[in-house]
Amino acid sequence: MLSQLRDMIWSDWIWFPEGHGWADLKNHGGHVFPQTQDLWATIPIAFCFLIIRQIFERCVSHSLFRKVRVCAPPNPTLESYFCSTSKHPTQSSIDSLSKQTGCSVRQVQRWFRRRRNQDRPSKLKKFQEASWRFTFYLLAFFAGLAVLVDKPWFYDMKQMWDDFPKMPLLTSQYWYYMIELGFYISLLFSIASDVKRKDFKEQVVHHVATILLISFSWLVNYIRAGTLIMLVHDAADYLMESAKMFNYAGWRRTCNFIFTVFAAVFIVTRLVILPFWIIHTTWVYPLTLYRPFLGYYFFNGLMFVLQLLHIFWAGLIVRMVIKFLPGNDIVEDERSDKEETESEDEDDSRERREKSIINGHVLNGHTPLNSKHWKRD
């Protein structure tokens, strides 16, 4: 019964165009083809990534964060007040501390803001996560570029279908696939312990769709299309992660510049190259060669899921770009909880000042003269 069900699920007519089947992917004549059992190698690779990540975050990114972050400068008076009295001084306390230290009110406010941010464990954790992903995406992008730069289908995407599905597997393609798939599996394993963002569900859908897409393209030898898709994704991801790193470290102008570059690359790669070149070559062009089959619909269905997510994220990116273009404010990840900024401190101090005016100086439009005046009223 089970064997019959398995044979029916993996029937040639479901996953391959007419006239082709699993027999085409058997190793022969010195040529190697993708095999189902090869995917098991991604599980230990994923666990290796999880171990390497822990070492990297503790030894590399933690030390890097301490070196590059913008910290509150040493000030014994302010530090003593921060530790013993309050992390959120009132306006009168800020004025008093300003006189004691010889700093301006704005400098005192900025010091407390930076000092509070230093104690936020989430900020260090976010930096560690971003630096780990940045390192992988950067290396993966240039590795993928090295794998594809001398391939004819990199320049003429229609050639990804030449002699399909009988294209032999190259060693470079094997390792590119195993490492990319292992990394995305490790992200799925660790997403529950990572800093949760507003698009948590979209992230899970993205990781699952990516894993299914990479795995399926391996099984039916869509290797050429798969490598192009992975390269296009890695082209923008490392820029986003680097912008986050500078954001968490407090390097505002650098963050804004890199984010602008990332936004341009994201729009070009995810909203232009991917749908109009790659998806067009996997969705429209095959119909000139073969009759539609279930595997064709399954693969492109996953591609459309990813494309919808790209449109969703493009909307968030445009919103962030619009926010910082008029001024010099920091680019904030729309998916994350916000860190304190100088503008927020100014708003807080202004609010405290207004409250003090209302409570201490003006009530219902009348100015109190002295305590006897209140008694008479």
Coordinates of C-alpha atoms in Angstrom, one line a residue:
M1 CA 0.0 0.0 0.0
L2 CA 2.7 2.5 1.1
S3 CA 4.9 1.5 -1.9
Q4 CA 2.0 2.1 -4.3
L5 CA 1.4 5.5 -2.7
R6 CA 5.0 6.4 -3.0
D7 CA 5.2 5.3 -6.6
M8 CA 2.1 7.4 -7.4
I9 CA 3.5 10.5 -5.6
W10 CA 6.9 10.2 -7.4
S11 CA 5.4 9.4 -10.8
D12 CA 7.5 10.8 -13.7
W13 CA 4.5 12.6 -15.3
I14 CA 4.0 14.7 -12.1
W15 CA 7.5 16.1 -11.7
F16 CA 8.9 16.0 -15.2
P17 CA 7.8 17.1 -18.7
E18 CA 6.6 14.4 -21.1
G19 CA 9.3 12.0 -22.2
H20 CA 11.5 12.5 -19.1
G21 CA 11.6 11.0 -15.7
W22 CA 13.7 9.9 -12.7
A23 CA 15.7 7.5 -14.9
D24 CA 17.4 10.6 -16.5
L25 CA 18.9 11.5 -13.1
K26 CA 20.8 8.2 -12.6
N27 CA 24.6 8.6 -12.6
H28 CA 26.0 7.2 -15.8
G29 CA 29.0 7.6 -18.1
G30 CA 31.1 9.4 -15.5
H31 CA 28.4 12.1 -15.1
V32 CA 27.0 12.8 -11.6
F33 CA 23.4 14.0 -11.1
P34 CA 21.5 15.3 -8.0
Q35 CA 20.3 12.5 -5.8
T36 CA 17.6 12.5 -3.1
Q37 CA 19.9 11.1 -0.4
D38 CA 22.3 14.1 -1.0
L39 CA 19.9 16.3 0.9
W40 CA 20.6 14.5 4.2
A41 CA 24.0 16.2 4.3
T42 CA 22.3 19.5 4.9
I43 CA 21.2 18.4 8.4
P44 CA 24.7 18.1 9.9
I45 CA 25.7 21.2 8.0
A46 CA 22.8 23.1 9.6
F47 CA 24.0 21.9 13.1
C48 CA 27.5 23.0 12.2
F49 CA 26.2 26.4 11.4
L50 CA 24.5 26.6 14.7
I51 CA 27.7 25.8 16.6
I52 CA 29.8 28.1 14.5
R53 CA 27.3 30.9 15.0
Q54 CA 27.5 30.6 18.8
I55 CA 31.3 30.8 18.7
F56 CA 31.2 33.7 16.2
E57 CA 28.6 35.7 18.2
R58 CA 30.5 35.3 21.5
C59 CA 34.1 35.7 20.3
V60 CA 33.8 37.9 17.2
S61 CA 30.6 40.0 17.1
H62 CA 30.5 40.6 20.8
S63 CA 34.0 42.1 20.8
L64 CA 33.3 44.0 17.5
F65 CA 30.2 45.5 19.1
R66 CA 32.2 46.8 22.0
K67 CA 34.7 48.4 19.7
V68 CA 32.4 50.1 17.2
R69 CA 29.3 51.1 19.2
V70 CA 28.8 54.7 20.2
C71 CA 29.1 54.7 24.1
A72 CA 28.4 57.3 26.7
P73 CA 31.7 59.0 27.5
P74 CA 33.1 58.4 31.1
N75 CA 31.6 60.8 33.5
P76 CA 31.7 59.9 37.3
T77 CA 29.0 62.4 38.3
L78 CA 26.5 61.2 35.7
E79 CA 27.4 57.6 36.2
S80 CA 26.9 57.9 40.0
Y81 CA 23.5 59.5 39.4
F82 CA 22.6 56.8 36.8
C83 CA 23.5 53.9 39.1
S84 CA 22.3 55.2 42.4
T85 CA 19.4 57.6 41.8
S86 CA 17.6 57.1 38.4
K87 CA 18.1 56.1 34.8
H88 CA 15.5 58.7 33.8
P89 CA 16.3 62.0 35.4
T90 CA 13.7 64.7 35.7
Q91 CA 14.2 68.1 33.9
S92 CA 15.2 69.7 37.2
S93 CA 17.7 67.0 37.8
I94 CA 19.1 67.4 34.3
D95 CA 19.5 71.1 34.9
S96 CA 21.3 70.4 38.2
L97 CA 23.6 67.8 36.6
S98 CA 24.3 70.2 33.8
K99 CA 25.6 72.8 36.2
Q100 CA 27.6 70.2 38.2
T101 CA 29.4 68.7 35.2
G102 CA 29.7 71.8 33.1
C103 CA 27.9 70.1 30.2
S104 CA 24.9 71.5 28.3
V105 CA 21.4 70.1 29.0
R106 CA 21.5 68.5 25.5
Q107 CA 24.8 66.8 26.3
V108 CA 23.4 65.4 29.6
Q109 CA 20.3 64.1 27.8
R110 CA 22.4 62.5 25.2
W111 CA 24.6 60.9 27.8
F112 CA 21.7 59.3 29.6
R113 CA 20.2 58.1 26.3
R114 CA 23.4 56.4 25.3
R115 CA 24.0 55.0 28.7
R116 CA 20.5 53.5 28.8
N117 CA 21.0 52.0 25.4
Q118 CA 24.3 50.4 26.5
D119 CA 22.3 48.4 29.1
R120 CA 19.9 47.0 26.6
P121 CA 20.8 43.4 26.0
S122 CA 18.6 43.2 23.0
K123 CA 20.8 45.7 21.2
L124 CA 23.9 43.5 21.6
K125 CA 21.9 40.4 20.6
K126 CA 20.5 42.2 17.5
F127 CA 24.0 43.2 16.5
Q128 CA 25.3 39.7 17.0
E129 CA 22.5 38.2 14.8
A130 CA 23.0 40.8 12.1
S131 CA 26.8 40.4 12.0
W132 CA 26.4 36.6 11.7
R133 CA 24.0 36.9 8.8
F134 CA 26.1 39.6 7.2
T135 CA 29.2 37.4 7.3
F136 CA 27.4 34.5 5.7
Y137 CA 25.5 36.4 3.0
L138 CA 28.6 38.3 2.0
L139 CA 30.7 35.1 1.6
A140 CA 27.8 33.3 -0.1
F141 CA 27.2 36.1 -2.6
F142 CA 30.8 36.2 -3.8
A143 CA 31.0 32.3 -3.7
G144 CA 27.8 32.2 -5.8
L145 CA 29.3 34.8 -8.2
A146 CA 32.4 32.7 -8.6
V147 CA 30.3 29.6 -9.3
L148 CA 28.1 31.3 -12.0
V149 CA 30.3 34.0 -13.6
D150 CA 31.7 31.6 -16.2
K151 CA 28.4 29.8 -16.9
P152 CA 26.5 30.6 -20.2
W153 CA 23.1 30.6 -18.5
F154 CA 24.3 33.5 -16.2
Y155 CA 24.2 35.7 -19.3
D156 CA 21.5 34.0 -21.3
M157 CA 19.0 32.5 -18.8
K158 CA 17.1 30.6 -21.4
Q159 CA 20.1 28.2 -21.5
M160 CA 19.2 27.0 -18.0
W161 CA 16.7 24.7 -19.9
D162 CA 19.3 23.3 -22.4
D163 CA 19.2 19.5 -22.3
F164 CA 16.9 19.5 -19.2
P165 CA 16.8 17.4 -17.0
K166 CA 20.0 15.7 -18.1
M167 CA 22.5 18.4 -17.0
P168 CA 25.4 16.9 -15.1
L169 CA 26.0 18.2 -11.6
L170 CA 29.2 20.2 -11.0
T171 CA 31.1 20.0 -7.8
S172 CA 30.8 23.8 -7.2
Q173 CA 27.0 23.6 -7.6
Y174 CA 26.9 20.7 -5.1
W175 CA 28.6 22.6 -2.4
Y176 CA 26.8 25.9 -3.2
Y177 CA 23.5 24.1 -2.7
M178 CA 24.4 22.1 0.4
I179 CA 25.8 25.2 2.2
E180 CA 22.9 27.5 1.3
L181 CA 20.3 24.9 2.2
G182 CA 22.1 24.1 5.4
F183 CA 22.2 27.7 6.4
Y184 CA 18.5 28.3 5.8
I185 CA 17.7 25.2 7.9
S186 CA 19.8 26.6 10.7
L187 CA 17.9 29.9 10.5
L188 CA 14.6 27.9 10.8
F189 CA 16.0 26.1 13.9
S190 CA 17.1 29.3 15.5
I191 CA 14.3 31.7 14.6
A192 CA 12.4 30.9 17.9
S193 CA 15.4 32.1 20.0
D194 CA 16.2 35.1 17.8
V195 CA 14.9 38.6 18.5
K196 CA 11.2 38.4 17.4
R197 CA 10.2 41.1 14.9
K198 CA 6.8 42.2 13.7
D199 CA 7.2 40.1 10.5
F200 CA 7.9 36.9 12.5
K201 CA 5.2 34.9 10.6
E202 CA 6.5 36.2 7.2
Q203 CA 10.0 35.2 8.2
V204 CA 8.8 31.6 8.9
V205 CA 6.9 31.4 5.6
H206 CA 10.0 32.8 3.8
H207 CA 12.4 30.2 5.4
V208 CA 10.0 27.3 4.7
A209 CA 9.3 28.4 1.1
T210 CA 13.1 28.9 0.5
I211 CA 13.9 25.4 1.9
L212 CA 11.2 23.8 -0.2
L213 CA 12.3 25.7 -3.3
I214 CA 16.0 24.8 -2.9
S215 CA 15.2 21.1 -2.0
F216 CA 12.7 20.7 -4.9
S217 CA 15.0 22.3 -7.4
W218 CA 17.7 19.9 -6.3
L219 CA 15.5 16.8 -6.7
V220 CA 14.3 17.6 -10.2
N221 CA 17.6 19.1 -11.4
Y222 CA 16.5 22.8 -11.6
I223 CA 20.1 23.5 -10.4
R224 CA 20.8 26.2 -12.9
A225 CA 17.6 28.2 -12.0
G226 CA 18.2 27.5 -8.3
T227 CA 21.8 29.0 -8.3
L228 CA 20.6 32.1 -10.0
I229 CA 17.8 32.6 -7.5
M230 CA 20.1 32.1 -4.5
L231 CA 22.6 34.6 -6.0
V232 CA 19.9 37.3 -6.5
H233 CA 18.8 36.9 -2.9
D234 CA 22.3 37.1 -1.4
A235 CA 23.1 40.2 -3.5
A236 CA 20.9 42.5 -1.3
D237 CA 20.9 40.6 2.1
Y238 CA 24.4 41.4 3.2
L239 CA 23.8 45.1 2.6
M240 CA 20.7 45.0 4.8
E241 CA 22.6 43.2 7.6
S242 CA 25.5 45.6 7.4
A243 CA 23.1 48.6 7.7
K244 CA 21.6 47.0 10.8
M245 CA 25.0 46.5 12.3
F246 CA 25.8 50.2 11.9
N247 CA 22.3 51.1 13.2
Y248 CA 22.8 49.1 16.4
A249 CA 26.4 50.5 16.8
G250 CA 25.1 54.1 16.5
W251 CA 26.8 55.0 13.2
R252 CA 23.9 57.0 11.8
R253 CA 25.2 58.5 8.6
T254 CA 26.9 55.2 7.6
C255 CA 23.7 53.3 8.3
N256 CA 21.7 55.7 6.2
F257 CA 24.1 55.5 3.3
I258 CA 24.3 51.7 3.3
F259 CA 20.6 51.4 3.7
T260 CA 20.0 53.6 0.6
V261 CA 22.3 51.4 -1.4
F262 CA 20.5 48.3 -0.1
A263 CA 17.1 49.7 -1.0
A264 CA 18.3 50.3 -4.6
V265 CA 19.8 46.8 -4.9
F266 CA 16.8 45.2 -3.3
I267 CA 14.4 46.8 -5.7
V268 CA 16.5 46.0 -8.8
T269 CA 17.2 42.4 -7.8
R270 CA 13.9 41.4 -6.1
L271 CA 11.4 43.5 -8.0
V272 CA 13.0 43.6 -11.5
I273 CA 15.6 40.9 -12.1
L274 CA 13.8 38.1 -10.2
P275 CA 10.3 38.5 -11.6
F276 CA 11.0 39.8 -15.1
W277 CA 14.1 37.7 -15.9
I278 CA 14.3 34.6 -13.7
I279 CA 10.6 34.0 -13.1
H280 CA 9.8 34.8 -16.7
T281 CA 12.4 32.1 -17.7
T282 CA 10.9 29.5 -15.3
W283 CA 7.2 30.4 -15.9
V284 CA 6.8 31.6 -19.5
Y285 CA 9.7 30.3 -21.5
P286 CA 9.3 26.6 -20.6
L287 CA 5.8 26.6 -22.2
T288 CA 7.6 27.0 -25.6
L289 CA 9.5 23.8 -24.9
Y290 CA 7.2 21.5 -22.9
R291 CA 3.6 21.0 -21.9
P292 CA 2.8 22.2 -18.3
F293 CA 3.2 19.5 -15.6
L294 CA 2.6 19.5 -11.8
G295 CA 6.3 20.1 -11.0
Y296 CA 6.3 23.2 -13.1
Y297 CA 3.3 24.6 -11.2
F298 CA 4.8 23.6 -7.8
F299 CA 8.1 25.3 -8.5
N300 CA 6.7 28.5 -9.8
G301 CA 4.1 28.6 -7.1
L302 CA 6.9 28.7 -4.5
M303 CA 8.5 31.5 -6.6
F304 CA 5.3 33.5 -6.5
V305 CA 5.1 33.1 -2.7
L306 CA 8.6 34.5 -2.4
Q307 CA 7.7 37.3 -4.7
L308 CA 4.7 38.3 -2.6
L309 CA 7.0 38.5 0.4
H310 CA 9.5 40.6 -1.5
I311 CA 6.7 43.1 -2.4
F312 CA 5.6 43.2 1.3
W313 CA 9.2 43.9 2.4
A314 CA 9.7 46.4 -0.4
G315 CA 6.8 48.4 1.1
L316 CA 8.5 48.4 4.6
I317 CA 11.8 49.5 2.9
V318 CA 10.2 52.4 1.1
R319 CA 8.5 53.5 4.3
M320 CA 11.9 53.6 6.1
V321 CA 13.6 55.4 3.2
I322 CA 10.8 58.1 3.2
K323 CA 11.3 58.5 7.0
F324 CA 14.9 59.4 6.9
L325 CA 15.2 61.3 3.6
P326 CA 13.9 64.7 4.9
G327 CA 16.4 64.8 7.8
N328 CA 19.3 62.9 9.4
D329 CA 17.3 60.6 11.6
I330 CA 18.5 57.0 12.0
V331 CA 17.1 54.3 9.8
E332 CA 15.0 52.1 12.0
D333 CA 14.0 48.5 11.2
E334 CA 10.2 48.7 10.9
R335 CA 10.1 45.1 12.1
S336 CA 11.9 45.8 15.4
D337 CA 11.3 47.6 18.7
K338 CA 12.7 51.0 18.5
E339 CA 15.8 52.2 20.4
E340 CA 15.9 55.6 22.1
T341 CA 16.9 58.5 19.9
E342 CA 17.8 62.1 20.5
S343 CA 14.5 63.3 19.2
E344 CA 12.7 61.1 21.7
D345 CA 14.8 62.6 24.5
E346 CA 13.9 66.1 23.4
D347 CA 10.2 65.2 23.3
D348 CA 10.5 63.7 26.8
S349 CA 12.3 66.7 28.2
R350 CA 9.7 69.0 26.5
E351 CA 6.9 67.0 28.0
R352 CA 8.5 67.2 31.5
R353 CA 9.0 70.9 31.1
E354 CA 5.3 71.4 30.2
K355 CA 4.2 69.3 33.1
S356 CA 6.3 71.3 35.5
I357 CA 4.8 74.5 34.1
I358 CA 1.3 73.2 34.6
N359 CA 1.9 71.7 38.0
G360 CA 4.2 74.3 39.5
H361 CA 3.6 77.7 37.8
V362 CA 0.3 77.9 35.9
L363 CA -3.1 76.4 36.9
N364 CA -6.3 77.2 35.0
G365 CA -4.6 80.3 33.5
H366 CA -3.8 81.9 36.9
T367 CA -0.2 82.4 38.3
P368 CA 0.1 81.6 42.0
L369 CA 1.8 84.3 44.0
N370 CA 2.5 82.6 47.3
S371 CA 1.0 80.2 49.7
K372 CA -1.3 82.8 51.3
H373 CA -2.8 83.4 47.9
W374 CA -3.9 79.7 47.7
K375 CA -5.4 79.9 51.1
R376 CA -7.5 82.9 50.3
D377 CA -8.8 81.1 47.1

